Short mmCIF file of C-alpha atoms in Angstrom, two decimals:
data_model
loop_
_atom_site.label_atom_id
_atom_site.label_comp_id
_atom_site.label_asym_id
_atom_site.label_seq_id
_atom_site.Cartn_x
_atom_site.Cartn_y
_atom_site.Cartn_z
CA MET A 1 106.93 103.48 110.11
CA PHE A 2 106.39 104.43 106.49
CA ASP A 3 107.94 107.38 104.66
CA VAL A 4 105.27 108.60 102.25
CA ASN A 5 107.73 110.16 99.79
CA ALA A 6 110.77 107.89 99.95
CA LEU A 7 108.68 104.67 100.33
CA THR A 8 110.97 103.66 103.18
CA VAL A 9 109.74 101.17 105.78
CA LYS A 10 111.34 100.87 109.20
CA ASP A 11 110.62 98.88 112.35
CA SER A 12 109.43 101.17 115.11
CA CYS A 13 108.82 101.33 118.83
CA ILE A 14 106.50 103.36 121.03
CA LEU A 15 109.26 105.87 121.78
CA ASP A 16 109.53 106.81 118.08
CA LYS A 17 106.05 108.33 118.05
CA LYS A 18 106.96 110.49 121.03
CA ILE A 19 110.15 111.63 119.26
CA LEU A 20 108.29 112.46 116.05
CA ASP A 21 105.63 114.36 117.99
CA LEU A 22 108.32 116.37 119.78
CA SER A 23 110.11 117.12 116.52
CA ALA A 24 107.14 118.99 115.06
CA GLY A 25 108.02 122.60 114.41
CA GLY A 26 111.74 122.01 113.92
CA VAL A 27 112.91 121.20 117.46
CA SER A 28 116.59 120.19 117.60
CA ALA A 29 117.78 116.70 118.47
CA ASP A 30 119.33 117.92 121.73
CA VAL A 31 116.05 119.47 122.85
CA ILE A 32 114.13 116.30 121.96
CA ILE A 33 116.51 114.16 124.03
CA GLN A 34 116.33 116.58 126.97
CA LYS A 35 112.55 116.41 126.95
CA LEU A 36 112.58 112.60 126.74
CA VAL A 37 114.96 112.31 129.67
CA ALA A 38 112.90 114.81 131.66
CA ASP A 39 109.91 112.57 130.94
CA GLY A 40 111.74 109.64 132.52
CA LYS A 41 113.05 107.94 129.36
CA ASP A 42 116.44 106.21 129.40
CA VAL A 43 119.07 108.58 127.99
CA THR A 44 120.92 105.85 126.06
CA LEU A 45 117.70 104.62 124.43
CA ALA A 46 116.68 108.19 123.65
CA HIS A 47 119.98 108.84 121.84
CA GLU A 48 119.75 105.52 120.04
CA ARG A 49 116.23 106.09 118.69
CA VAL A 50 116.83 109.73 117.72
CA ASN A 51 119.99 108.75 115.84
CA ALA A 52 118.15 105.87 114.15
CA LEU A 53 115.43 108.22 112.95
CA PHE A 54 117.98 110.65 111.55
CA SER A 55 120.01 107.92 109.82
CA SER A 56 116.88 106.51 108.17
CA ARG A 57 115.74 110.08 107.29
CA PHE A 58 112.48 109.86 109.20
CA LEU A 59 113.92 112.94 110.88
CA LEU A 60 115.78 115.51 108.79
CA MET A 61 118.56 117.89 109.68
CA GLU A 62 117.80 121.59 109.34
CA GLY A 63 117.93 122.51 105.66
CA ASP A 64 117.46 118.94 104.44
CA LYS A 65 114.57 118.27 102.09
CA PRO A 66 112.50 115.06 101.84
CA VAL A 67 113.63 112.81 99.02
CA LYS A 68 111.04 111.22 96.75
CA ALA A 69 111.42 107.70 95.50
CA GLY A 70 112.18 107.54 91.79
CA LEU A 71 109.63 107.12 89.03
CA PRO A 72 109.63 103.83 87.11
CA VAL A 73 111.87 103.38 84.10
CA LYS A 74 109.79 103.98 80.98
CA SER A 75 108.52 100.65 79.70
CA GLY A 76 108.28 99.56 76.08
CA TYR A 77 105.33 97.26 76.87
CA ALA A 78 101.87 98.38 75.69
CA THR A 79 98.45 96.78 76.06
CA PHE A 80 95.63 97.27 73.54
CA MET A 81 92.28 96.16 74.96
CA VAL A 82 90.12 95.38 71.94
CA ASN A 83 86.35 95.22 72.39
CA VAL A 84 85.75 92.63 69.68
CA SER A 85 82.23 92.16 71.04
CA GLN A 86 80.07 94.73 72.77
CA LYS A 87 77.33 92.29 73.66
CA CYS A 88 77.22 89.43 76.13
CA ASN A 89 75.46 86.09 76.46
CA LEU A 90 75.09 86.51 80.25
CA THR A 91 72.99 88.92 82.27
CA CYS A 92 75.18 89.40 85.35
CA SER A 93 73.13 91.36 87.85
CA TYR A 94 76.09 93.49 88.98
CA CYS A 95 77.39 94.39 85.51
CA TYR A 96 78.44 98.05 85.42
CA VAL A 97 79.34 98.13 81.72
CA ASN A 98 75.77 97.66 80.53
CA LYS A 99 76.24 94.10 79.21
CA GLY A 100 79.09 95.31 77.01
CA SER A 101 77.35 98.38 75.62
CA PHE A 102 79.25 100.56 78.11
CA ASP A 103 78.36 104.25 78.08
CA TYR A 104 77.37 104.95 74.51
CA ALA A 105 74.35 107.23 74.19
CA GLU A 106 73.12 104.98 71.38
CA GLU A 107 73.52 101.21 71.02
CA PRO A 108 76.98 100.64 69.50
CA ASP A 109 77.88 98.18 66.76
CA SER A 110 77.77 94.81 68.49
CA LEU A 111 80.77 93.17 66.84
CA LEU A 112 84.06 94.19 65.34
CA PRO A 113 83.81 92.92 61.74
CA ALA A 114 85.98 89.81 61.58
CA ASP A 115 87.54 90.88 58.28
CA LYS A 116 88.75 94.11 59.94
CA GLY A 117 91.17 92.24 62.21
CA ARG A 118 94.18 92.66 59.94
CA GLU A 119 93.43 96.35 59.38
CA LEU A 120 93.18 96.93 63.12
CA VAL A 121 96.61 95.38 63.69
CA GLU A 122 98.13 97.41 60.84
CA LYS A 123 96.70 100.64 62.22
CA VAL A 124 97.77 99.91 65.80
CA PHE A 125 101.33 99.26 64.66
CA GLU A 126 101.27 102.33 62.42
CA LYS A 127 99.89 104.73 65.03
CA PHE A 128 101.88 103.29 67.96
CA PRO A 129 105.25 102.43 66.37
CA ASP A 130 107.57 102.92 69.33
CA PHE A 131 106.75 100.05 71.67
CA ASP A 132 108.88 96.94 72.13
CA THR A 133 106.10 94.51 73.04
CA TYR A 134 102.46 94.68 71.96
CA ALA A 135 99.82 92.88 74.04
CA PHE A 136 96.35 92.45 72.55
CA HIS A 137 93.76 91.92 75.29
CA PHE A 138 90.38 90.80 73.95
CA TYR A 139 87.50 92.28 75.87
CA GLY A 140 83.73 92.66 75.77
CA GLY A 141 80.88 92.06 76.43
CA GLU A 142 81.89 88.48 75.91
CA PRO A 143 84.74 88.49 73.37
CA LEU A 144 84.36 84.83 72.37
CA ILE A 145 81.04 85.69 70.72
CA ASN A 146 83.35 87.07 68.02
CA PHE A 147 86.02 84.37 67.95
CA ASP A 148 86.62 84.85 64.20
CA ALA A 149 87.78 88.43 64.79
CA ILE A 150 90.08 87.24 67.59
CA LYS A 151 91.65 84.63 65.29
CA ASN A 152 92.22 87.18 62.54
CA ILE A 153 93.85 89.67 64.92
CA VAL A 154 96.12 86.99 66.40
CA ILE A 155 97.26 85.72 63.00
CA ALA A 156 97.82 89.25 61.67
CA ALA A 157 99.67 90.37 64.81
CA LYS A 158 102.04 87.40 64.78
CA ALA A 159 102.82 88.04 61.12
CA LYS A 160 103.37 91.79 61.65
CA ILE A 161 104.88 92.21 65.12
CA LYS A 162 108.03 90.58 66.45
CA ALA A 163 107.13 90.68 70.16
CA VAL A 164 103.42 90.15 70.76
CA GLU A 165 101.28 88.67 73.54
CA PHE A 166 97.61 87.76 73.79
CA HIS A 167 95.19 88.06 76.71
CA ILE A 168 91.45 87.63 77.05
CA THR A 169 88.85 88.40 79.71
CA THR A 170 86.01 85.92 79.35
CA ASN A 171 83.05 84.48 81.23
CA GLY A 172 84.21 81.01 80.12
CA THR A 173 80.90 79.83 78.68
CA LEU A 174 82.19 79.65 75.09
CA LEU A 175 85.60 78.17 75.87
CA GLY A 176 85.11 75.02 73.82
CA ARG A 177 87.92 72.66 72.89
CA HIS A 178 88.73 74.32 69.58
CA VAL A 179 89.01 77.68 71.37
CA ALA A 180 91.22 76.20 74.10
CA ASP A 181 93.45 74.57 71.48
CA PHE A 182 93.84 77.90 69.70
CA MET A 183 94.71 79.68 72.95
CA ASP A 184 97.19 76.97 73.81
CA SER A 185 99.01 77.25 70.49
CA HIS A 186 99.26 81.04 70.80
CA ARG A 187 100.11 81.11 74.53
CA PHE A 188 97.15 83.12 75.82
CA THR A 189 96.72 84.55 79.30
CA VAL A 190 93.08 83.86 80.16
CA TYR A 191 91.26 85.92 82.79
CA LEU A 192 88.22 83.82 83.62
CA SER A 193 85.33 85.05 85.76
CA ILE A 194 83.70 82.66 88.21
CA ASP A 195 81.93 83.59 91.45
CA GLY A 196 82.30 80.80 93.97
CA ASN A 197 80.41 77.50 93.92
CA GLU A 198 77.52 76.64 91.61
CA LYS A 199 74.81 78.17 93.82
CA SER A 200 76.72 81.39 94.52
CA HIS A 201 77.80 81.80 90.89
CA ASP A 202 74.43 81.10 89.27
CA GLU A 203 72.66 83.59 91.53
CA VAL A 204 74.29 86.45 89.63
CA ARG A 205 75.80 85.01 86.43
CA ALA A 206 73.00 83.51 84.36
CA TYR A 207 72.24 83.30 80.64
CA VAL A 208 69.63 85.51 79.01
CA ASN A 209 67.10 82.67 79.45
CA GLY A 210 67.81 82.53 83.20
CA ARG A 211 69.80 79.28 83.20
CA GLY A 212 72.92 79.28 85.35
CA SER A 213 76.32 79.22 83.64
CA TYR A 214 78.45 77.49 86.27
CA ARG A 215 78.35 73.94 84.90
CA ASP A 216 79.25 75.01 81.38
CA ILE A 217 82.23 76.94 82.70
CA GLU A 218 83.38 74.06 84.89
CA ASP A 219 83.17 71.64 81.95
CA ASN A 220 85.22 73.99 79.78
CA LEU A 221 87.77 74.47 82.55
CA LYS A 222 88.50 70.75 82.76
CA TYR A 223 89.95 70.81 79.26
CA LEU A 224 91.51 74.28 79.46
CA ARG A 225 93.49 73.27 82.55
CA THR A 226 95.27 70.60 80.50
CA LYS A 227 96.75 73.23 78.16
CA ALA A 228 100.34 74.04 79.11
CA GLY A 229 100.40 77.07 76.81
CA VAL A 230 97.57 78.81 78.67
CA PHE A 231 98.25 80.92 81.76
CA LEU A 232 94.96 80.87 83.68
CA ILE A 233 93.92 83.66 86.05
CA GLY A 234 90.71 83.31 88.03
CA SER A 235 88.59 86.34 88.86
CA SER A 236 85.66 86.79 91.24
CA VAL A 237 83.41 89.68 92.26
CA VAL A 238 82.78 90.02 96.00
CA ARG A 239 79.24 91.15 96.77
CA LYS A 240 76.64 91.12 99.52
CA GLY A 241 76.52 87.60 100.99
CA PHE A 242 79.75 86.51 99.25
CA THR A 243 82.92 87.43 101.13
CA LEU A 244 86.44 87.96 99.86
CA LYS A 245 87.63 85.02 101.96
CA GLU A 246 85.02 82.75 100.36
CA ALA A 247 85.88 83.99 96.87
CA ILE A 248 89.59 83.36 97.36
CA GLY A 249 88.90 79.92 98.81
CA HIS A 250 86.99 78.88 95.70
CA LEU A 251 89.54 80.41 93.32
CA ASP A 252 92.35 78.65 95.15
CA ASN A 253 90.70 75.29 94.39
CA MET A 254 90.07 76.04 90.72
CA GLY A 255 93.48 74.94 89.50
CA VAL A 256 94.39 78.43 88.25
CA HIS A 257 97.89 79.88 88.17
CA GLN A 258 96.87 83.15 89.82
CA TYR A 259 93.69 84.87 90.99
CA LYS A 260 92.15 88.08 92.18
CA ALA A 261 88.80 88.90 93.79
CA GLU A 262 87.48 92.42 94.25
CA ARG A 263 84.49 94.17 95.76
CA VAL A 264 81.61 94.82 93.39
CA ARG A 265 81.59 98.35 91.94
CA LEU A 266 78.06 99.70 92.26
CA THR A 267 76.36 102.92 93.23
CA GLU A 268 75.83 103.41 96.96
CA GLY A 269 72.81 101.60 98.34
CA ASP A 270 72.62 98.95 95.62
CA ALA A 271 71.17 95.64 96.84
CA LEU A 272 74.37 93.73 95.99
CA GLY A 273 76.72 96.33 97.48
CA VAL A 274 79.21 95.44 100.22
CA GLU A 275 78.43 97.84 103.05
CA GLY A 276 78.45 98.12 106.85
CA GLU A 277 79.75 95.05 108.68
CA GLU A 278 80.25 93.19 105.40
CA TYR A 279 82.54 95.97 104.21
CA ASP A 280 84.50 95.76 107.48
CA THR A 281 84.89 92.03 106.84
CA TYR A 282 86.12 92.77 103.33
CA ILE A 283 88.85 95.07 104.70
CA SER A 284 89.79 92.48 107.32
CA ASP A 285 90.06 89.80 104.62
CA LEU A 286 92.32 92.12 102.60
CA GLU A 287 94.64 92.49 105.60
CA ASP A 288 94.68 88.72 106.10
CA LEU A 289 96.23 88.34 102.64
CA ALA A 290 99.58 89.16 104.24
CA ASP A 291 99.74 85.59 105.55
CA HIS A 292 99.20 84.18 102.05
CA TYR A 293 102.06 86.24 100.63
CA ILE A 294 104.44 85.51 103.50
CA GLU A 295 103.76 81.77 103.47
CA SER A 296 104.10 81.53 99.68
CA LEU A 297 107.31 83.57 99.42
CA THR A 298 108.87 81.77 102.40
CA ALA A 299 108.21 78.46 100.63
CA LEU A 300 109.78 79.92 97.44
CA GLN A 301 106.42 79.90 95.67
CA ARG A 302 104.80 82.70 93.75
CA PRO A 303 101.67 83.89 95.60
CA LYS A 304 98.52 83.02 93.69
CA ASP A 305 96.85 86.27 94.67
CA TYR A 306 98.56 89.11 92.78
CA ARG A 307 96.78 92.28 93.88
CA LEU A 308 99.60 93.33 96.25
CA SER A 309 102.56 92.25 94.14
CA ALA A 310 103.14 95.55 92.32
CA ARG A 311 103.10 97.56 95.55
CA ILE A 312 105.50 95.22 97.31
CA VAL A 313 107.89 95.48 94.35
CA GLN A 314 107.53 99.27 94.51
CA LEU A 315 108.73 99.17 98.12
CA LEU A 316 111.56 96.81 97.20
CA THR A 317 112.77 98.98 94.32
CA LYS A 318 111.79 102.35 95.88
CA THR A 319 109.65 103.30 92.89
CA ARG A 320 106.64 105.59 93.23
CA ARG A 321 103.55 105.92 91.07
CA SER A 322 101.95 109.00 89.60
CA TYR A 323 99.08 106.97 88.13
CA PHE A 324 97.12 103.95 89.23
CA CYS A 325 97.88 102.12 85.97
CA PRO A 326 99.29 102.95 82.49
CA ALA A 327 95.86 103.76 81.02
CA GLY A 328 96.19 106.39 78.30
CA GLU A 329 99.97 106.04 78.17
CA ARG A 330 100.82 102.37 77.64
CA MET A 331 97.29 100.98 77.77
CA PHE A 332 94.49 101.75 75.35
CA GLY A 333 90.94 100.51 74.81
CA ILE A 334 89.75 100.07 71.23
CA SER A 335 86.00 99.89 70.66
CA GLY A 336 84.26 97.80 68.03
CA ASN A 337 83.98 100.87 65.79
CA GLY A 338 87.68 101.73 66.07
CA GLU A 339 87.55 104.50 68.67
CA ILE A 340 90.49 104.72 71.07
CA TYR A 341 90.07 105.21 74.83
CA PRO A 342 92.49 104.99 77.79
CA CYS A 343 91.31 101.45 78.53
CA ALA A 344 88.34 99.19 77.84
CA LEU A 345 86.49 100.45 80.93
CA HIS A 346 86.40 103.98 79.50
CA VAL A 347 84.85 102.92 76.18
CA GLY A 348 81.83 105.01 75.22
CA ARG A 349 82.59 107.82 77.66
CA ALA A 350 82.80 110.90 75.44
CA GLN A 351 85.03 112.77 77.90
CA SER A 352 87.61 109.96 77.74
CA LYS A 353 87.87 109.48 73.99
CA LEU A 354 91.46 109.90 72.76
CA GLY A 355 91.05 109.32 69.02
CA ASP A 356 90.57 106.43 66.59
CA ILE A 357 92.70 103.84 64.83
CA TRP A 358 92.66 105.76 61.53
CA ASN A 359 93.93 109.07 62.89
CA GLY A 360 95.69 107.94 66.05
CA VAL A 361 95.58 109.58 69.46
CA ALA A 362 95.05 113.33 69.76
CA GLY A 363 97.93 114.64 71.85
CA SER A 364 95.81 117.25 73.60
CA ALA A 365 93.20 114.65 74.61
CA GLN A 366 95.87 112.30 75.91
CA LYS A 367 97.63 115.01 77.90
CA GLY A 368 94.31 116.19 79.31
CA PHE A 369 93.38 112.69 80.45
CA LEU A 370 96.77 112.06 82.07
CA ARG A 371 96.69 115.44 83.77
CA LYS A 372 93.18 114.86 85.09
CA PHE A 373 93.92 111.47 86.63
CA SER A 374 97.45 112.03 87.86
CA MET A 375 97.60 111.54 91.60
CA GLU A 376 99.61 114.75 91.81
CA ASN A 377 96.70 116.80 90.42
CA ARG A 378 93.93 115.40 92.59
CA LYS A 379 93.19 117.34 95.77
CA GLU A 380 91.90 114.31 97.64
CA CYS A 381 95.28 112.59 97.17
CA ALA A 382 97.42 115.47 98.44
CA THR A 383 97.31 114.44 102.12
CA CYS A 384 96.84 110.67 101.68
CA TRP A 385 99.82 108.64 102.91
CA THR A 386 99.43 105.92 100.26
CA ARG A 387 99.31 108.19 97.22
CA HIS A 388 102.71 107.13 95.85
CA LEU A 389 101.82 103.44 96.25
CA CYS A 390 98.29 103.45 94.81
CA GLY A 391 98.64 106.27 92.29
CA GLY A 392 95.23 107.73 93.06
CA GLY A 393 92.94 104.83 92.20
CA CYS A 394 91.45 103.48 88.99
CA SER A 395 90.65 106.33 86.58
CA ALA A 396 87.61 104.46 85.24
CA MET A 397 86.14 104.10 88.74
CA VAL A 398 86.89 107.73 89.58
CA ASP A 399 85.31 108.87 86.31
CA ARG A 400 82.26 106.66 86.76
CA PHE A 401 81.61 107.03 90.50
CA ASN A 402 83.61 110.21 91.25
CA LYS A 403 85.87 108.19 93.55
CA ASP A 404 87.62 104.89 93.98
CA ASP A 405 87.45 102.73 97.09
CA CYS A 406 90.14 104.62 98.99
CA THR A 407 89.67 102.70 102.24
CA ALA A 408 90.35 99.42 100.42
CA LEU A 409 93.31 100.95 98.57
CA ARG A 410 94.84 102.02 101.87
CA ALA A 411 94.22 98.57 103.37
CA GLU A 412 96.01 97.00 100.38
CA SER A 413 98.96 99.36 100.87
CA GLU A 414 99.16 98.59 104.60
CA THR A 415 99.15 94.88 103.84
CA ALA A 416 101.85 95.31 101.19
CA ILE A 417 103.97 97.22 103.71
CA ALA A 418 103.50 94.44 106.27
CA VAL A 419 104.65 91.79 103.78
CA TYR A 420 107.64 93.88 102.71
CA ASN A 421 108.64 94.56 106.31
CA HIS A 422 108.45 90.86 107.19
CA PHE A 423 111.19 90.07 104.68
CA ASP A 424 113.20 93.30 104.94
CA GLY A 425 116.81 92.53 105.79
CA ASP A 426 118.52 89.22 105.14
CA ASP A 427 115.41 87.74 103.51
CA SER A 428 114.53 90.69 101.27
CA HIS A 429 115.69 88.77 98.17
CA LYS A 430 112.74 86.42 98.63
CA LEU A 431 110.48 89.29 97.54
CA TYR A 432 111.84 88.93 94.00
CA GLY A 433 109.79 85.74 93.95
CA LEU A 434 106.84 88.00 93.14
CA VAL A 435 108.46 88.37 89.71
CA SER A 436 110.16 85.00 89.33
CA GLN A 437 111.44 82.36 91.71
CA LYS A 438 114.37 81.87 89.33
CA ILE A 439 115.68 85.26 90.44
CA VAL A 440 115.54 84.12 94.07
CA GLU A 441 117.37 80.90 93.17
CA TRP A 442 120.03 82.91 91.32
CA ILE A 443 120.56 85.23 94.29
CA GLU A 444 120.74 82.34 96.77
CA ASP A 445 123.27 80.60 94.52
CA GLY A 446 125.56 83.59 94.71
CA GLY A 447 124.23 86.02 92.13
CA GLU A 448 126.68 86.84 89.37
CA GLY A 449 128.60 83.69 88.53
CA GLY A 450 125.96 81.62 90.30
CA ASN A 451 123.21 79.60 88.71
CA THR A 452 123.02 81.29 85.29
CA ALA A 453 120.81 78.48 84.02
CA ALA A 454 118.17 79.48 86.54
CA MET A 455 118.33 83.10 85.39
CA GLU A 456 117.95 82.10 81.73
#
């Protein structure tokens, strides 16, 4: 059983459904038990299950109100997704951001001028002065087309900001040794896109001249994997003829620290779309991820797949979401011409523009965006049981396609609940391994006064 508001999970039995059905309309506990006994149910079991439902607040006394799980503590961590390049050297057939041009009515400036890197950092720090940690996530197009701008931003940010992190989403084709060395020295998180084996990848991810990109990426990966300062995350796009299970299998053998594979986001009826039986397989593969999480956490290892981690931690900490992600609040996309959007996937969409780096964010635009994409203000979320776990879906997908993949979001929530419920009880501390295994070690060593070295 799952309490939509409190995010409480409880083991159930067949009798519980009967009790909950009987309780509809405010029937008293005594009447429920009388009806169960009249229906041939054991009186002791009936009392036991009714009392259990009341104690766990799946049933409420007259006058009681449902309690909502708390909202997360406000974080001082902010991500700035900088489109240093709005062009790409690949022609991926499923690209929904127009090869980096996104949704501009006219072709945008292709590159952020390299000599503007320092100014961008200064303006970000000036217009967003109240964060504790600033993460710069380089995005495109293919951001490494403009490596000089990346270097300038990194150097300026480290000189200006005390707590700063660097991330990049890249197709991996331009990850030469000098780039890998730079990322290593500045401790980059690298999100690298690769779609299965050479044949599967090259079918959809080719250069402008038609040549496949797989071998170049694999060559670059060999060196990048030797860099201890790089945290490597593999990413794949599931499409027609390429299942989630296959994608995860390839990513698992790539030597990455973590990975994630998701269904292609295309308009309905597209040739590469995952539909019909293939979509059913995709949902089934999502549900099968429970085994991966349970096996990893049981072995005191961090699961390589991370799509469910946030939801499992929500259940562990009883924390609900109002939004899918912090876009527009602690996440911002900055275009090559300095415009500010809620994230990089909104760039070029006039209705999503929040401001620019010279004037900052317009409060009315920001409030309007957050109001529009809050789960609490969307009619389709009002009766959905997973709303406080998923937060209403990705705002960029909703804005682009007028919906997110709600069936997949619900499957992810069900799988997260299954993983949480497996460990609930004496083994619940193992779930902290989603954050750090050192926390699990500390708890198993006795917590306070235990292994403080592990916690450090």
